[in-house]
């Protein structure tokens, strides 16, 4: 596991060869070195002091001081001593689940989620609200009523370990009123309300805001499992479809924080006419098809475990979405060498698996001359990637090596 923006260690070189993962023995860099140690332990799992010293180039004494401090702060905990053939047994140190807690808030076009997670990214509490469309007032009221419930039975010593609130939300919500059937006058309020400031005043915590699909991609970096490619494109299916881009192990957010906003990518539709990707590959496209067939789509927004969709409608949607994704992937792969494409979303696992398989087939049915086709894989975080990604923002900002941590200058653009 890694921070939102910094490189995972590649498989073709050792960590000590990566300048980002090098430490310094200067006493003034203690905070940076502590972040470095926490990042490595998150990436690799439990590590002994000797492992950290070898990976970073820090002296054994410096590593000992850092890890002792992190243990005293409750951020690291000791594992079972590992005995070798000679010398003292080594003691692996791992992240302490209760070392730090974080709130994540997902503001979606159809629902809002507020979650409390521990240092490992495990869900401790969750509140959810479904609505017809989002307004700033409704979101603030939701947080105001939900926060007390999330911490009601939390021990006092853990309340003091809550390190921040991350917010994942679509950018420029006021520009999507026709797509979600919301009144323009109510959605325009997003242009004038400072949600970051309101939530900071409400919670008493530092608040960070990020594009929702970018945050979902960040969750894959921080909390994801399995092999983590250094260069990958990430798709998240929500009401619309959003994306994230990771280059050299770092989340690429772009100048305005909206890089890899894949929804507007032009792709051929079922009739051969050019469409936007979001028009063929999104839950809103599925909902439209369901309503046209006389099927209710309301349950799609309330839960993700089961879709009650007729086989004919679902099959047509899967094919259309897969072909749209394949063309978008081909365009991206022609511009950037991608190791993999990850597909995730607010959907049942079986649907995600089927969509991933069909996308692979659709991509390889295209003309790939001159293209090194990326692997098509399922995301590993799942339906809650956006809200988990939101919680990962303050975690990364405070405790991990993170060159792209949000700041006040970027908040104003949201």
XYZ file of N, CA and C in Angstrom, residues 1-6 8 38-39 41-45 95-105 115-124 164 166 168 210 214-229 232 234 246 249 251 342 344 352 378-400 402:
261
model
N 0.842 -1.179 0.000
C 0.000 0.000 0.000
C 0.884 1.237 0.000
N 0.424 2.298 -0.597
C 1.262 3.480 -0.727
C 0.438 4.736 -0.551
N 1.086 5.878 -0.615
C 0.366 7.127 -0.475
C -0.370 7.469 -1.752
N -1.157 8.535 -1.685
C -1.947 8.913 -2.851
C -1.074 9.280 -4.034
N 0.135 9.724 -3.799
C 0.888 10.240 -4.937
C 2.275 9.674 -5.108
N 2.760 8.895 -4.149
C 4.134 8.468 -4.277
C 4.271 7.029 -4.711
N 4.984 3.259 -5.570
C 5.226 1.929 -5.037
C 6.586 1.487 -5.541
N 6.522 4.968 7.687
C 5.113 4.583 7.628
C 4.691 4.201 6.220
N 5.237 4.896 5.232
C 4.922 4.572 3.835
C 5.436 3.186 3.483
N 6.116 0.647 5.512
C 5.381 -0.392 6.236
C 4.006 -0.581 5.604
N 3.386 0.499 5.133
C 2.093 0.369 4.463
C 2.248 -0.383 3.151
N 3.330 -0.135 2.434
C 3.566 -0.799 1.152
C 3.840 -2.285 1.311
N 4.717 -2.609 2.262
C 5.276 -3.960 2.318
C 4.727 -4.820 3.444
N 3.972 -4.224 4.360
C 3.551 -4.979 5.527
C 4.601 -4.890 6.624
N 1.639 -1.536 11.039
C 0.766 -0.412 11.349
C -0.227 -0.800 12.444
N -0.456 0.100 13.367
C -1.434 -0.119 14.429
C -2.792 0.378 13.954
N -3.771 -0.500 13.949
C -5.083 -0.157 13.396
C -5.679 1.075 14.054
N -5.507 1.223 15.367
C -6.096 2.350 16.082
C -5.125 3.515 16.222
N -4.048 3.482 15.439
C -3.068 4.560 15.521
C -3.615 5.900 15.084
N -4.488 5.886 14.100
C -5.109 7.120 13.615
C -6.418 6.748 12.926
N -7.407 7.622 13.047
C -8.706 7.412 12.430
C -9.017 8.596 11.518
N -9.859 8.351 10.513
C -10.165 9.405 9.561
C -11.617 9.290 9.096
N -12.212 10.444 8.836
C -13.520 10.490 8.217
C -13.368 10.621 6.707
N -14.222 9.929 5.981
C -14.318 10.108 4.545
C -15.754 10.437 4.189
N -15.950 11.458 3.363
C -17.281 11.865 2.906
C -17.321 11.801 1.394
N -18.076 8.015 6.367
C -17.460 6.808 6.906
C -16.326 7.166 7.849
N -16.185 6.368 8.900
C -15.033 6.460 9.792
C -14.185 5.214 9.579
N -12.901 5.402 9.281
C -12.011 4.273 9.022
C -10.816 4.340 9.958
N -10.212 3.166 10.188
C -9.010 3.133 11.013
C -7.767 3.293 10.135
N -6.599 3.151 10.749
C -5.331 3.412 10.060
C -5.068 2.403 8.944
N -5.723 1.248 9.008
C -5.560 0.233 7.979
C -6.587 0.360 6.861
N -7.504 1.323 7.002
C -8.548 1.490 6.004
C -9.762 0.615 6.237
N -9.867 0.046 7.412
C -11.026 -0.789 7.731
C -12.196 0.088 8.172
N -13.372 -0.240 7.690
C -14.559 0.561 7.987
C -15.001 0.308 9.430
N -15.113 1.401 10.204
C -15.568 1.309 11.580
C -17.039 1.713 11.715
N -8.652 13.888 10.496
C -9.124 14.774 9.437
C -10.319 14.207 8.712
N -11.751 13.834 4.762
C -11.554 13.952 3.323
C -12.895 13.940 2.615
N -14.756 13.492 -1.149
C -14.678 13.104 -2.563
C -15.986 13.514 -3.224
N -11.345 16.493 -2.956
C -10.754 15.926 -4.171
C -11.867 15.409 -5.076
N -11.018 10.519 -8.799
C -9.600 10.596 -8.445
C -9.376 10.004 -7.057
N -10.286 10.317 -6.139
C -10.180 9.763 -4.788
C -10.326 8.252 -4.806
N -11.234 7.737 -5.631
C -11.404 6.288 -5.736
C -10.119 5.635 -6.221
N -9.478 6.261 -7.191
C -8.193 5.760 -7.676
C -7.148 5.813 -6.560
N -7.189 6.883 -5.756
C -6.280 6.993 -4.621
C -6.494 5.888 -3.609
N -7.748 5.475 -3.430
C -8.028 4.362 -2.508
C -7.354 3.094 -2.998
N -7.310 2.900 -4.311
C -6.635 1.727 -4.867
C -5.151 1.755 -4.530
N -4.549 2.940 -4.531
C -3.129 3.066 -4.201
C -2.870 2.836 -2.713
N -3.713 3.417 -1.859
C -3.448 3.365 -0.421
C -3.929 2.069 0.212
N -5.132 1.624 -0.171
C -5.750 0.480 0.493
C -5.888 -0.750 -0.403
N -5.518 -0.639 -1.673
C -5.691 -1.755 -2.590
C -4.816 -2.940 -2.244
N -5.177 -4.090 -2.789
C -4.421 -5.313 -2.543
C -3.921 -5.890 -3.854
N -3.026 -6.844 -3.754
C -2.513 -7.500 -4.948
C -1.456 -6.663 -5.647
N -1.124 -7.080 -6.859
C -0.094 -6.392 -7.633
C -0.550 -4.986 -7.979
N 0.338 -4.025 -7.813
C 0.003 -2.630 -8.068
C 0.863 -2.121 -9.223
N 0.277 -1.961 -10.415
C 1.058 -1.491 -11.558
C 1.590 -0.075 -11.316
N -1.190 2.983 -14.599
C -2.493 2.400 -14.925
C -3.576 3.475 -15.012
N -7.654 4.093 -14.410
C -8.656 3.565 -13.492
C -10.028 4.102 -13.883
N -2.629 6.888 -12.885
C -1.416 6.711 -12.086
C -0.235 6.550 -13.024
N 3.705 5.222 -10.496
C 3.308 4.984 -9.126
C 2.688 6.166 -8.415
N -0.302 9.279 -8.285
C -1.593 9.734 -8.767
C -1.409 11.049 -9.499
N -7.762 -0.681 -14.603
C -8.531 -1.233 -13.499
C -9.966 -0.729 -13.584
N -13.672 -0.579 -11.614
C -14.366 -0.736 -10.341
C -15.654 0.076 -10.399
N -19.104 -6.647 -12.010
C -17.780 -6.071 -12.265
C -16.880 -7.075 -12.983
N -9.859 -6.136 -12.586
C -10.828 -5.582 -11.662
C -10.106 -4.755 -10.594
N -10.735 -3.670 -10.157
C -10.230 -2.961 -9.001
C -10.348 -3.835 -7.763
N -9.598 -3.511 -6.729
C -9.575 -4.365 -5.538
C -10.262 -3.743 -4.332
N -10.675 -2.489 -4.432
C -11.290 -1.824 -3.277
C -12.793 -2.023 -3.266
N -13.442 -1.906 -4.426
C -14.863 -2.186 -4.503
C -15.741 -0.961 -4.498
N -17.014 -1.192 -4.203
C -18.032 -0.157 -4.349
C -17.752 1.078 -3.506
N -17.132 0.919 -2.351
C -16.880 2.052 -1.455
C -15.561 2.763 -1.743
N -15.021 2.601 -2.935
C -13.713 3.192 -3.248
C -13.714 4.707 -3.109
N -14.818 5.368 -3.459
C -14.828 6.833 -3.396
C -14.749 7.340 -1.960
N -15.553 6.768 -1.071
C -15.545 7.249 0.306
C -14.277 6.801 1.027
N -13.765 5.605 0.716
C -12.485 5.188 1.285
C -11.351 6.068 0.762
N -11.435 6.426 -0.518
C -10.448 7.347 -1.079
C -10.501 8.704 -0.411
N -11.702 9.136 -0.049
C -11.826 10.397 0.673
C -11.094 10.326 2.008
N -11.281 9.232 2.747
C -10.597 9.068 4.031
C -9.091 8.962 3.856
N -8.661 8.445 2.699
C -7.220 8.288 2.456
C -6.524 9.622 2.232
N -7.282 10.671 1.885
C -6.640 11.967 1.609
C -5.992 12.541 2.864
N -6.712 12.729 3.979
C -6.030 13.242 5.173
C -5.015 12.262 5.737
N -5.262 10.952 5.589
C -4.270 9.967 6.037
C -2.953 10.189 5.323
N -3.021 10.282 4.010
C -1.811 10.465 3.223
C -1.158 11.811 3.503
N -1.996 12.836 3.621
C -1.479 14.185 3.856
C -0.709 14.276 5.166
N -1.155 13.539 6.159
C -0.550 13.665 7.487
C 0.552 12.657 7.756
N 0.442 11.453 7.176
C 1.334 10.385 7.612
C 2.181 9.738 6.529
N 1.964 10.035 5.274
C 2.697 9.347 4.218
C 3.454 10.325 3.343
N 3.842 12.210 0.331
C 2.756 12.609 -0.567
C 3.075 13.966 -1.186
